[in-house]
Amino acid sequence: MNTATRPAAPPAPFDVEKLRADFPILTQEVHGRKLVFLDSAASAQKPRAVIAAMTAAMERQYANVHRGLHWMSERTTEAYEGARDAVARLLGAPDRHEIVFTRNSTEAINLVAHSYGRGVLAPGQAVVISEMEHHSNIVPWQMLRDAHGIELRVTPITAAGELDLAALARLLADGKVGLVALTHMSNVLGTYTPAARLARLAHDHGAKLLLDGSQAIVHRAVDVREIDCDFYVFTGHKLYGPTGIGALWARRDLLERMPPFLGGGDMIASVSFARSQWAQVPHKFEAGTPPILEAIGLAAAIAYVEAIGYSAIAAHEAHLLDHALARLAAIPGLTIFGRAQDRGGVVSFTLEGAHPHDVATLLDRQGIAVRAGHHCAEPLMHRLGIESTTRASFGLYTTVAEIDALAEGLLRVSEFFA
Amino acid sequence: MFEDLRDLYQEVILDHGRKPRHGAKLAAYDATARGDNPLCGDRITLWLQYTPAGAIARAGFEAKGCAISIASADLMAEIVAGLDAGAARALADALQTLTKTGAPPTLDAPLAERLARLMPLAGVHEFPSRVKCATLPWHALRAALAGTENATSE
Ligand SMILES: Cc1ncc(COP(=O)(O)O)c(C=O)c1O
């Protein structure tokens, strides 16, 4: 484990019931039962602070950014650029100009695949991904492979669901790999990957490292300087923020070398029909009116998480995970996928005699929301020799009682299909 | 606790889902197709054997899927035997309507009898996210009849 992702030791006082009161949706009922929301890894619920920040902007202070010379536009630009500061602080980025806003993680990875992949990597070079990537960290690289003659290599995982670092080193050995793109935490197995070691390994072989932090940043503090990676992406809606906003962090010298992704307004310094000059980074990569309200919402989400503190969140979730693994392991016929040493708050499993869809439907009727399917990780499902799993995932608002409800719900599901 | 789920998981569904009668590849076949539900990774491979006159003699399948999709595939394999392609397609259309609305469309006598066998699938209409589970085998049937090898439930 590296220092960048270690949960800090002393668990701060954590009053989960008090925090739950910050999330209006958690008092909702489904099918006449209290909502037990265990699908936060797909998208997290939003605290009132986020809802209020976005509403306040729309009600009191809104205009387009970087364009108007009027008060409203100036204030809105400040709020939008303030969100960039919040993301830079969240990631430990040395320079706020290294933060590029995108729609989500998917767009951020596509940006890198396009601008770094086609603009900087040369045909004949290779990109390495792993067997446990989300489709969003597979498909853009396949598109790059097919369009630009880049080889795509896949590094295996072990039976425990961890990266096989020796195998990765072998894939890097010929020096042809220009970029290693890996998840920082698997959305299926929960595995945290050893980010700092991966960065060293990649750099030792002349490759850059991109980390997909979509899941990782929800549960633990991330510091891109300590990790020493080259690209880091995440998506706002899993971090208690709104949909439609994500971010890419990349080293400034890389961003400078990369051509733009999309063309249009806001990303240019000057335009004539003969040629256009690009704006400075990060604006070069933010074509068109950006997700202004969403950035404001994301800044509120980041402030919310920071006020609680990652060490407290990590300690709370570690406790939940231990409890969940123990309770689920005691259910006859239940198989848990992934037993990495270092893992975050998602548990994927199958239940003998009941297909994941049927499990999800029966849990739903008990008010328990889980996800069932391939979790946008079909190659990983193939690797595991299955088509789908049921997945329960936790957020800072998840309680031990909810995990107990899941375990009891699963016993009822087993009985139903027995 | 699961009273309201009895509409979806009727005994017939649970029974066919657990012990499909036609869940095997046909030793000899004239048409085959694969159906994929890209949403969840479920899939079915269907094999059809035709009579000399071109009607469906037998159907068999292998599937990875939930109780609903396996039961739907098994009931389908059971009731399409003896039907020509046109009638089988009409039944597929009827199944589509049944699972979307909960009500069976009016069909002529021989088909109506077969459709009656599918009534246990009507409950699916109350579970929008599960409709595709029930229709996937029928997409594969259409594809096999048309001579295309792949179908999706999208
Ligand atoms: C590990 C991982 N990567 C990428 C994504 C894609 O996120 P988004 O759909 O917001 O782009 C997700 C979630 O869906 C994920 O869990």
Coordinates of C-alpha atoms and ligand atoms in Angstrom, one line a residue:
Chain A
M1 CA 0.0 0.0 0.0
N2 CA 1.3 3.5 -0.7
T3 CA 1.0 6.5 1.4
A4 CA -1.2 8.3 -1.1
T5 CA -4.1 5.9 -0.5
R6 CA -3.6 4.6 3.0
P7 CA -6.6 5.3 5.2
A8 CA -5.2 7.6 8.0
A9 CA -5.2 5.9 11.4
P10 CA -7.3 7.7 14.0
P11 CA -11.0 7.3 13.0
A12 CA -12.5 10.7 13.6
P13 CA -15.9 10.7 15.3
F14 CA -18.4 9.7 12.7
D15 CA -22.1 10.2 13.3
V16 CA -23.6 8.5 10.3
E17 CA -27.2 9.3 11.3
K18 CA -26.4 13.0 11.5
L19 CA -24.7 12.8 8.0
R20 CA -27.7 10.9 6.6
A21 CA -29.9 13.9 7.5
D22 CA -27.8 15.8 4.9
F23 CA -29.2 13.5 2.1
P24 CA -32.9 14.3 1.6
I25 CA -33.4 11.2 -0.7
L26 CA -32.5 8.8 2.1
T27 CA -35.8 9.3 3.8
Q28 CA -37.7 8.0 0.7
E29 CA -39.6 4.8 0.6
V30 CA -39.7 2.3 -2.2
H31 CA -42.3 -0.4 -2.5
G32 CA -43.5 0.8 0.9
R33 CA -40.2 0.2 2.6
K34 CA -37.5 2.3 3.8
L35 CA -34.9 2.8 1.1
V36 CA -31.7 0.9 1.6
F37 CA -29.4 2.3 -1.1
L38 CA -26.5 0.1 -1.8
D39 CA -25.8 1.2 -5.3
S40 CA -23.5 4.2 -4.7
A41 CA -20.7 2.9 -6.9
A42 CA -23.1 3.4 -9.9
S43 CA -24.0 6.9 -8.7
A44 CA -24.0 8.4 -5.3
Q45 CA -26.8 10.4 -3.7
K46 CA -26.5 14.1 -3.2
P47 CA -26.2 16.1 0.0
R48 CA -28.3 19.2 0.5
A49 CA -25.2 21.3 0.2
V50 CA -24.8 20.3 -3.4
I51 CA -28.5 20.7 -4.3
A52 CA -28.5 24.1 -2.5
A53 CA -25.3 25.4 -4.3
M54 CA -26.7 24.6 -7.7
T55 CA -30.1 26.0 -6.9
A56 CA -28.6 29.2 -5.4
A57 CA -26.5 29.7 -8.6
M58 CA -29.6 29.4 -10.8
E59 CA -31.7 31.6 -8.5
R60 CA -29.2 34.3 -7.7
Q61 CA -26.0 34.3 -9.6
Y62 CA -25.8 32.8 -13.1
A63 CA -24.5 33.8 -16.5
N64 CA -22.1 32.3 -19.1
V65 CA -18.5 32.2 -18.1
H66 CA -15.4 33.8 -19.5
R67 CA -17.5 35.9 -21.9
G68 CA -19.5 38.6 -20.2
L69 CA -18.1 41.9 -19.0
H70 CA -21.0 42.2 -16.6
W71 CA -21.3 41.4 -12.9
M72 CA -23.2 38.2 -13.3
S73 CA -20.8 36.7 -15.7
E74 CA -17.8 37.8 -13.6
R75 CA -19.2 36.2 -10.5
T76 CA -20.2 33.0 -12.3
T77 CA -16.7 32.8 -13.8
E78 CA -15.3 33.1 -10.3
A79 CA -17.5 30.3 -9.1
Y80 CA -16.6 28.1 -12.0
E81 CA -12.9 28.7 -11.7
G82 CA -13.3 28.3 -7.9
A83 CA -14.5 24.7 -8.7
R84 CA -11.2 24.2 -10.6
D85 CA -9.3 25.2 -7.4
A86 CA -11.4 22.8 -5.4
V87 CA -10.5 19.9 -7.8
A88 CA -6.9 20.9 -7.8
R89 CA -6.9 20.9 -4.0
L90 CA -8.8 17.5 -3.9
L91 CA -6.2 15.9 -6.1
G92 CA -3.1 17.6 -4.7
A93 CA -2.4 19.0 -8.1
P94 CA 0.5 21.4 -8.1
D95 CA -1.0 23.8 -10.7
R96 CA -4.7 24.6 -11.1
H97 CA -4.2 24.9 -14.8
E98 CA -3.7 21.2 -14.9
I99 CA -7.4 20.6 -14.2
V100 CA -9.6 20.1 -17.2
F101 CA -13.3 19.8 -16.7
T102 CA -15.1 17.1 -18.7
R103 CA -18.5 15.5 -18.6
N104 CA -17.4 12.5 -16.7
S105 CA -14.6 10.0 -16.4
T106 CA -15.4 8.5 -19.8
E107 CA -14.9 11.8 -21.6
A108 CA -11.7 12.4 -19.7
I109 CA -10.3 9.1 -20.8
N110 CA -11.4 9.7 -24.3
L111 CA -9.7 13.1 -24.2
V112 CA -6.4 11.4 -23.3
A113 CA -6.9 8.6 -25.8
H114 CA -7.5 11.2 -28.5
S115 CA -5.2 14.1 -27.7
Y116 CA -2.3 12.2 -26.1
G117 CA -2.9 8.9 -28.0
R118 CA -3.1 10.4 -31.5
G119 CA -1.2 13.6 -30.8
V120 CA 1.8 12.3 -28.9
L121 CA 2.0 8.5 -29.1
A122 CA 3.4 7.2 -32.4
P123 CA 2.1 4.2 -34.3
G124 CA 3.9 1.1 -33.2
Q125 CA 3.9 2.2 -29.5
A126 CA 1.6 0.3 -27.1
V127 CA -0.9 1.1 -24.4
V128 CA -1.4 -1.3 -21.4
I129 CA -4.7 -1.8 -19.6
S130 CA -5.8 -4.5 -17.2
E131 CA -8.3 -7.3 -17.1
M132 CA -10.4 -5.4 -14.5
E133 CA -11.1 -2.2 -16.3
H134 CA -14.4 -0.5 -16.8
H135 CA -15.5 -0.4 -20.4
S136 CA -14.7 3.4 -20.4
N137 CA -11.0 2.5 -19.9
I138 CA -11.1 -0.2 -22.6
V139 CA -13.1 1.1 -25.6
P140 CA -11.3 4.4 -26.1
W141 CA -8.0 2.5 -26.3
Q142 CA -9.4 0.0 -28.8
M143 CA -10.6 3.0 -30.9
L144 CA -7.0 4.4 -30.7
R145 CA -5.6 1.0 -31.6
D146 CA -7.8 0.8 -34.7
A147 CA -7.4 4.4 -35.8
H148 CA -3.7 5.0 -35.0
G149 CA -1.8 1.7 -35.1
I150 CA -1.3 1.6 -31.4
E151 CA -0.9 -1.9 -29.9
L152 CA -3.2 -2.7 -27.0
R153 CA -1.8 -5.0 -24.3
V154 CA -3.8 -6.4 -21.4
T155 CA -2.2 -7.1 -18.1
P156 CA -3.7 -9.9 -16.0
I157 CA -5.0 -10.0 -12.5
T158 CA -4.4 -12.7 -10.0
A159 CA -6.9 -15.1 -8.5
A160 CA -7.3 -12.7 -5.6
G161 CA -8.3 -9.9 -8.0
E162 CA -5.1 -7.9 -7.7
L163 CA -2.8 -6.7 -10.5
D164 CA 0.0 -9.1 -11.3
L165 CA 2.9 -6.7 -11.1
A166 CA 5.5 -9.2 -12.4
A167 CA 3.3 -9.8 -15.5
L168 CA 2.9 -6.0 -15.9
A169 CA 6.7 -5.6 -15.8
R170 CA 7.1 -8.2 -18.5
L171 CA 4.6 -6.3 -20.7
L172 CA 6.6 -3.2 -20.2
A173 CA 10.0 -4.8 -20.8
D174 CA 10.4 -4.1 -24.5
G175 CA 10.1 -0.4 -24.0
K176 CA 7.3 0.0 -26.6
V177 CA 4.7 1.0 -24.1
G178 CA 3.9 4.7 -24.1
L179 CA 1.1 4.7 -21.6
V180 CA -0.3 2.4 -18.9
A181 CA -4.0 3.1 -18.1
L182 CA -5.3 1.3 -15.0
T183 CA -8.1 1.6 -12.6
H184 CA -7.2 2.9 -9.2
M185 CA -10.1 0.9 -7.7
S186 CA -12.1 -1.8 -9.4
N187 CA -15.8 -1.1 -9.5
V188 CA -16.4 -4.9 -9.4
L189 CA -13.8 -6.4 -7.1
G190 CA -13.2 -3.4 -4.9
T191 CA -9.4 -3.8 -5.4
Y192 CA -7.3 -0.7 -4.8
T193 CA -4.3 -0.9 -7.1
P194 CA -0.8 0.1 -5.7
A195 CA -0.8 3.5 -7.4
A196 CA 2.7 4.8 -6.5
R197 CA 4.3 1.5 -7.3
L198 CA 2.5 1.4 -10.7
A199 CA 3.8 4.9 -11.4
R200 CA 7.4 3.8 -10.6
L201 CA 7.0 0.7 -12.7
A202 CA 5.7 2.6 -15.7
H203 CA 8.3 5.4 -15.4
D204 CA 11.1 2.9 -15.1
H205 CA 10.1 1.6 -18.5
G206 CA 9.6 5.0 -20.1
A207 CA 5.8 4.9 -20.0
K208 CA 3.2 7.4 -18.5
L209 CA 0.6 6.3 -16.1
L210 CA -3.1 7.2 -16.2
L211 CA -5.2 6.2 -13.3
D212 CA -9.0 5.9 -13.4
G213 CA -10.0 7.2 -10.1
S214 CA -13.8 7.0 -10.6
Q215 CA -14.2 4.7 -7.6
A216 CA -11.0 5.3 -5.7
I217 CA -11.5 9.0 -5.0
V218 CA -14.9 8.3 -3.4
H219 CA -13.4 6.4 -0.5
R220 CA -9.9 7.7 0.1
A221 CA -7.8 10.9 -0.2
V222 CA -5.8 11.0 -3.4
D223 CA -2.6 13.0 -4.0
V224 CA -1.3 12.9 -7.5
R225 CA 2.1 14.2 -6.4
E226 CA 2.6 11.5 -3.9
I227 CA 1.4 8.9 -6.4
D228 CA 3.5 10.5 -9.1
C229 CA 1.2 9.5 -11.9
D230 CA 0.8 11.5 -15.1
F231 CA -3.0 11.5 -15.7
Y232 CA -5.8 11.1 -13.1
V233 CA -9.5 11.1 -14.0
F234 CA -12.7 11.0 -11.9
T235 CA -16.4 11.6 -12.3
G236 CA -18.4 13.9 -10.1
H237 CA -21.7 12.0 -9.7
K238 CA -20.0 9.2 -7.8
L239 CA -18.4 11.7 -5.4
Y240 CA -21.8 13.0 -4.2
G241 CA -21.8 15.6 -6.9
P242 CA -24.1 16.1 -9.9
T243 CA -24.0 14.3 -13.2
G244 CA -22.5 15.9 -16.2
I245 CA -19.1 16.9 -14.6
G246 CA -15.9 15.1 -14.3
A247 CA -12.2 16.1 -14.4
L248 CA -8.9 15.2 -15.9
W249 CA -5.7 16.1 -14.1
A250 CA -2.5 15.9 -16.2
R251 CA 1.0 17.2 -15.9
R252 CA 1.1 20.6 -17.5
D253 CA 3.9 19.7 -19.9
L254 CA 1.8 16.8 -21.2
L255 CA -1.2 19.1 -21.6
E256 CA 0.9 21.6 -23.5
R257 CA 2.1 18.9 -25.9
M258 CA -1.4 17.5 -26.5
P259 CA -3.5 18.9 -29.4
P260 CA -7.1 19.9 -28.5
F261 CA -9.9 17.3 -28.3
L262 CA -13.0 19.2 -29.4
G263 CA -13.0 22.5 -31.3
G264 CA -15.2 25.4 -30.8
G265 CA -15.8 28.5 -28.6
D266 CA -13.8 29.1 -25.4
M267 CA -10.9 26.9 -26.5
I268 CA -9.2 29.4 -28.9
A269 CA -7.0 32.4 -28.6
S270 CA -7.9 33.7 -32.1
V271 CA -9.8 32.4 -35.1
S272 CA -9.5 33.2 -38.7
F273 CA -10.6 31.1 -41.7
A274 CA -7.0 30.4 -42.4
R275 CA -6.1 29.1 -38.9
S276 CA -7.0 29.2 -35.3
Q277 CA -4.7 29.5 -32.3
W278 CA -5.5 27.5 -29.2
A279 CA -6.2 29.0 -25.9
Q280 CA -3.8 28.2 -22.9
V281 CA -4.3 25.0 -20.9
P282 CA -6.7 24.1 -19.6
H283 CA -9.1 26.1 -21.7
K284 CA -7.7 24.5 -24.9
F285 CA -9.5 21.4 -23.8
E286 CA -12.8 23.0 -22.7
A287 CA -14.6 23.7 -26.0
G288 CA -18.0 25.3 -25.7
T289 CA -20.0 26.5 -22.8
P290 CA -18.8 24.2 -19.9
P291 CA -21.0 22.5 -17.3
I292 CA -21.1 25.6 -15.2
L293 CA -23.8 24.6 -12.7
E294 CA -22.4 21.1 -12.5
A295 CA -18.9 22.5 -11.7
I296 CA -20.5 24.6 -8.9
G297 CA -22.2 21.5 -7.6
L298 CA -19.0 19.5 -7.7
A299 CA -17.2 22.1 -5.7
A300 CA -19.9 21.9 -3.1
A301 CA -19.6 18.1 -3.0
I302 CA -15.8 18.3 -2.6
A303 CA -16.2 20.8 0.2
Y304 CA -18.7 18.5 1.8
V305 CA -16.4 15.5 1.7
E306 CA -13.4 17.5 2.9
A307 CA -15.4 18.8 5.8
I308 CA -16.2 15.2 7.0
G309 CA -12.6 14.2 6.1
Y310 CA -11.4 11.3 4.1
S311 CA -9.8 9.6 7.2
A312 CA -13.2 9.5 8.9
I313 CA -14.9 8.3 5.7
A314 CA -12.3 5.6 5.1
A315 CA -12.5 4.3 8.6
H316 CA -16.3 4.2 8.6
E317 CA -16.3 2.3 5.2
A318 CA -13.6 -0.1 6.3
H319 CA -15.8 -1.1 9.2
L320 CA -18.8 -1.5 6.9
L321 CA -16.7 -3.6 4.5
D322 CA -15.5 -5.9 7.2
H323 CA -19.0 -6.3 8.5
A324 CA -20.4 -7.0 5.0
L325 CA -17.7 -9.5 4.1
A326 CA -18.4 -11.4 7.3
R327 CA -22.2 -11.3 7.0
L328 CA -22.2 -12.3 3.4
A329 CA -19.6 -15.0 3.7
A330 CA -22.0 -16.7 6.2
I331 CA -24.8 -17.0 3.6
P332 CA -24.9 -20.5 2.2
G333 CA -24.3 -20.7 -1.5
L334 CA -22.9 -17.1 -1.7
T335 CA -19.6 -16.5 -3.5
I336 CA -17.8 -13.2 -3.2
F337 CA -15.6 -12.1 -6.1
G338 CA -12.3 -10.5 -5.2
R339 CA -10.3 -10.9 -2.1
A340 CA -7.7 -8.2 -2.5
Q341 CA -5.7 -7.2 0.5
D342 CA -6.4 -3.5 -0.1
R343 CA -10.0 -2.9 -1.1
G344 CA -12.8 -0.3 -1.0
G345 CA -16.5 -0.4 -0.4
V346 CA -17.9 -2.6 -3.1
V347 CA -18.8 -6.3 -2.8
S348 CA -19.7 -8.4 -5.8
F349 CA -21.2 -11.8 -5.4
T350 CA -23.3 -14.6 -6.8
L351 CA -25.9 -16.6 -5.0
E352 CA -26.4 -20.3 -5.9
G353 CA -29.7 -21.0 -7.5
A354 CA -30.6 -17.4 -8.1
H355 CA -29.5 -15.3 -11.1
P356 CA -28.2 -11.8 -10.2
H357 CA -31.2 -10.2 -11.9
D358 CA -33.6 -12.2 -9.8
V359 CA -31.6 -11.4 -6.7
A360 CA -31.8 -7.7 -7.5
T361 CA -35.5 -7.8 -8.2
L362 CA -36.2 -9.6 -4.9
L363 CA -34.0 -7.3 -2.9
D364 CA -35.6 -4.3 -4.6
R365 CA -39.0 -5.5 -3.3
Q366 CA -37.5 -5.3 0.2
G367 CA -36.5 -1.7 -0.5
I368 CA -32.8 -2.6 -1.1
A369 CA -31.2 -1.1 -4.2
V370 CA -28.2 -3.1 -5.6
R371 CA -26.8 -3.4 -9.0
A372 CA -26.9 -6.6 -11.1
G373 CA -25.2 -7.2 -14.3
H374 CA -21.7 -7.1 -15.8
H375 CA -21.0 -3.6 -14.3
C376 CA -19.6 -2.4 -17.6
A377 CA -16.7 -4.8 -17.2
E378 CA -17.5 -7.7 -19.5
P379 CA -13.9 -8.8 -20.0
L380 CA -13.5 -9.1 -16.3
M381 CA -16.7 -11.2 -16.1
H382 CA -15.2 -13.5 -18.8
R383 CA -12.0 -13.6 -16.8
L384 CA -14.0 -14.7 -13.7
G385 CA -15.9 -17.2 -15.8
I386 CA -19.3 -15.6 -15.1
E387 CA -21.8 -13.4 -17.0
S388 CA -22.9 -11.2 -14.1
T389 CA -22.8 -10.6 -10.4
T390 CA -24.9 -8.7 -7.9
R391 CA -23.0 -5.8 -6.4
A392 CA -23.6 -4.0 -3.2
S393 CA -21.7 -0.8 -2.8
F394 CA -21.3 1.7 0.1
G395 CA -21.2 5.4 0.5
L396 CA -20.4 7.5 3.5
Y397 CA -24.1 7.4 4.5
T398 CA -24.3 3.6 4.5
T399 CA -25.0 2.0 7.9
V400 CA -24.3 -1.4 9.5
A401 CA -28.0 -1.9 9.9
E402 CA -28.3 -1.6 6.1
I403 CA -25.7 -4.3 5.6
D404 CA -27.7 -6.4 8.0
A405 CA -30.8 -5.7 6.0
L406 CA -28.9 -6.9 2.9
A407 CA -27.8 -10.1 4.5
E408 CA -31.3 -10.9 5.8
G409 CA -32.7 -10.0 2.4
L410 CA -30.4 -12.4 0.7
L411 CA -31.4 -15.2 3.0
R412 CA -35.0 -14.6 2.0
V413 CA -34.0 -14.6 -1.7
S414 CA -32.3 -18.0 -1.2
E415 CA -35.4 -19.4 0.5
F416 CA -37.6 -18.1 -2.4
F417 CA -35.6 -19.9 -5.0
A418 CA -34.8 -23.0 -2.9
Chain B
M1 CA -42.9 -10.4 2.0
F2 CA -42.8 -11.4 -1.6
E3 CA -46.6 -11.6 -2.2
D4 CA -46.5 -9.0 -4.9
L5 CA -43.6 -10.9 -6.6
R6 CA -45.8 -13.9 -7.2
D7 CA -47.1 -12.1 -10.3
L8 CA -43.6 -12.1 -11.7
Y9 CA -42.4 -15.4 -10.4
Q10 CA -45.3 -17.7 -10.9
E11 CA -44.8 -21.4 -10.2
V12 CA -44.6 -22.1 -13.9
I13 CA -41.8 -19.6 -14.2
L14 CA -39.8 -20.9 -11.3
D15 CA -40.3 -24.4 -12.4
H16 CA -39.2 -23.9 -16.0
G17 CA -36.5 -21.5 -14.9
R18 CA -35.1 -24.2 -12.6
K19 CA -35.6 -27.2 -14.8
P20 CA -35.9 -26.3 -18.5
R21 CA -37.1 -29.1 -20.7
H22 CA -35.6 -27.9 -23.9
G23 CA -32.3 -26.5 -22.5
A24 CA -29.9 -28.4 -24.8
K25 CA -28.4 -28.0 -28.2
L26 CA -30.2 -30.0 -31.0
A27 CA -28.0 -32.8 -32.4
A28 CA -29.2 -31.8 -35.9
Y29 CA -30.5 -28.4 -36.7
D30 CA -31.4 -26.2 -39.7
A31 CA -31.1 -22.7 -38.1
T32 CA -29.4 -21.2 -35.2
A33 CA -29.1 -17.7 -33.6
R34 CA -27.5 -16.1 -30.6
G35 CA -29.3 -13.5 -28.5
D36 CA -27.4 -11.1 -26.3
N37 CA -28.7 -8.7 -23.7
P38 CA -26.0 -6.1 -23.7
L39 CA -27.4 -4.5 -20.6
C40 CA -26.6 -7.5 -18.4
G41 CA -24.5 -10.0 -20.3
D42 CA -27.2 -12.6 -20.5
R43 CA -27.2 -14.7 -23.6
I44 CA -29.0 -17.5 -25.4
T45 CA -28.2 -19.7 -28.3
L46 CA -31.2 -21.2 -30.0
W47 CA -31.3 -24.1 -32.5
L48 CA -34.2 -24.9 -34.8
Q49 CA -34.9 -28.0 -36.8
Y50 CA -37.4 -27.7 -39.6
T51 CA -39.9 -30.2 -41.1
P52 CA -39.6 -31.0 -44.8
A53 CA -42.4 -28.5 -45.3
G54 CA -40.4 -25.8 -43.5
A55 CA -42.3 -25.6 -40.3
I56 CA -40.4 -25.7 -36.9
A57 CA -40.1 -29.3 -35.9
R58 CA -38.1 -28.8 -32.7
A59 CA -36.3 -26.1 -30.8
G60 CA -33.5 -26.3 -28.3
F61 CA -31.5 -23.7 -26.5
E62 CA -28.6 -23.1 -24.2
A63 CA -28.8 -19.9 -22.0
K64 CA -27.1 -18.0 -19.3
G65 CA -29.8 -16.0 -17.8
C66 CA -32.3 -15.3 -15.0
A67 CA -35.3 -17.3 -14.1
I68 CA -37.5 -15.2 -16.4
S69 CA -35.4 -15.5 -19.5
I70 CA -34.8 -19.3 -19.1
A71 CA -38.5 -19.9 -18.5
S72 CA -39.4 -17.7 -21.4
A73 CA -37.0 -19.6 -23.6
D74 CA -38.3 -23.0 -22.4
L75 CA -41.9 -22.1 -22.9
M76 CA -41.0 -20.8 -26.3
A77 CA -39.2 -23.9 -27.4
E78 CA -42.2 -25.9 -26.2
I79 CA -44.9 -24.0 -28.1
V80 CA -43.2 -23.1 -31.4
A81 CA -42.9 -26.7 -32.4
G82 CA -45.3 -27.3 -35.3
L83 CA -45.5 -23.7 -36.3
D84 CA -44.4 -22.2 -39.6
A85 CA -42.3 -19.1 -39.6
G86 CA -45.2 -16.7 -40.0
A87 CA -47.1 -18.1 -37.1
A88 CA -44.0 -18.2 -34.9
R89 CA -43.4 -14.5 -35.7
A90 CA -47.0 -13.7 -34.9
L91 CA -46.5 -15.4 -31.5
A92 CA -43.3 -13.5 -30.9
D93 CA -45.2 -10.3 -31.6
A94 CA -47.9 -11.4 -29.2
L95 CA -45.3 -12.1 -26.5
Q96 CA -43.9 -8.6 -27.0
T97 CA -47.3 -7.1 -26.5
L98 CA -48.1 -9.3 -23.5
T99 CA -44.9 -8.5 -21.6
K100 CA -45.2 -4.7 -22.4
T101 CA -48.9 -4.3 -21.5
G102 CA -49.8 -7.4 -19.4
A103 CA -52.7 -8.1 -21.8
P104 CA -52.7 -10.8 -24.5
P105 CA -53.6 -9.6 -28.0
T106 CA -56.4 -11.5 -29.8
L107 CA -55.1 -14.3 -31.9
D108 CA -56.8 -17.1 -34.0
A109 CA -57.6 -20.3 -32.1
P110 CA -54.5 -22.5 -32.6
L111 CA -52.2 -19.6 -31.7
A112 CA -54.4 -18.3 -28.9
E113 CA -54.0 -21.7 -27.2
R114 CA -50.3 -21.4 -27.4
L115 CA -50.3 -17.9 -26.2
A116 CA -52.3 -19.0 -23.2
R117 CA -49.2 -21.1 -22.2
L118 CA -47.3 -17.8 -22.1
M119 CA -49.7 -16.0 -19.7
P120 CA -47.4 -16.6 -16.7
L121 CA -45.0 -14.1 -18.4
A122 CA -47.6 -11.4 -18.3
G123 CA -46.5 -10.2 -14.9
V124 CA -43.3 -9.0 -16.3
H125 CA -45.0 -5.8 -17.6
E126 CA -45.0 -4.5 -14.0
F127 CA -41.2 -4.7 -14.0
P128 CA -39.9 -2.5 -16.8
S129 CA -36.3 -3.5 -16.2
R130 CA -37.2 -7.2 -16.6
V131 CA -39.2 -7.0 -19.9
K132 CA -36.0 -7.6 -21.9
C133 CA -35.3 -10.8 -19.9
A134 CA -38.6 -12.3 -21.2
T135 CA -38.2 -11.1 -24.8
L136 CA -34.5 -12.0 -25.4
P137 CA -35.3 -15.7 -26.5
W138 CA -37.9 -14.4 -28.9
H139 CA -35.4 -12.0 -30.5
A140 CA -33.2 -15.0 -31.0
L141 CA -36.1 -16.9 -32.5
R142 CA -36.8 -14.1 -35.0
A143 CA -33.1 -14.0 -35.9
A144 CA -33.0 -17.7 -36.4
L145 CA -36.1 -17.7 -38.6
A146 CA -34.6 -14.8 -40.7
G147 CA -31.3 -16.6 -41.0
T148 CA -29.3 -14.0 -39.1
E149 CA -27.1 -15.3 -36.4
N150 CA -27.1 -12.5 -33.9
A151 CA -29.8 -10.7 -32.1
T152 CA -29.9 -8.3 -29.2
S153 CA -32.7 -7.3 -26.9
E154 CA -32.0 -3.6 -27.4
Ligands
LIG1 C1 -13.9 2.3 -12.5 C2 -14.9 3.2 -13.3 N1 -14.4 3.8 -14.3 C3 -15.1 4.6 -15.1 C4 -16.5 4.8 -14.9 C5 -17.2 5.7 -15.8 O1 -17.8 6.8 -15.1 P1 -18.7 7.7 -16.0 O2 -19.8 6.9 -16.5 O3 -19.2 8.7 -15.0 O4 -17.9 8.3 -17.1 C6 -17.0 4.1 -13.8 C7 -18.5 4.2 -13.5 O5 -19.4 4.0 -14.2 C8 -16.2 3.3 -13.0 O6 -16.7 2.6 -11.9

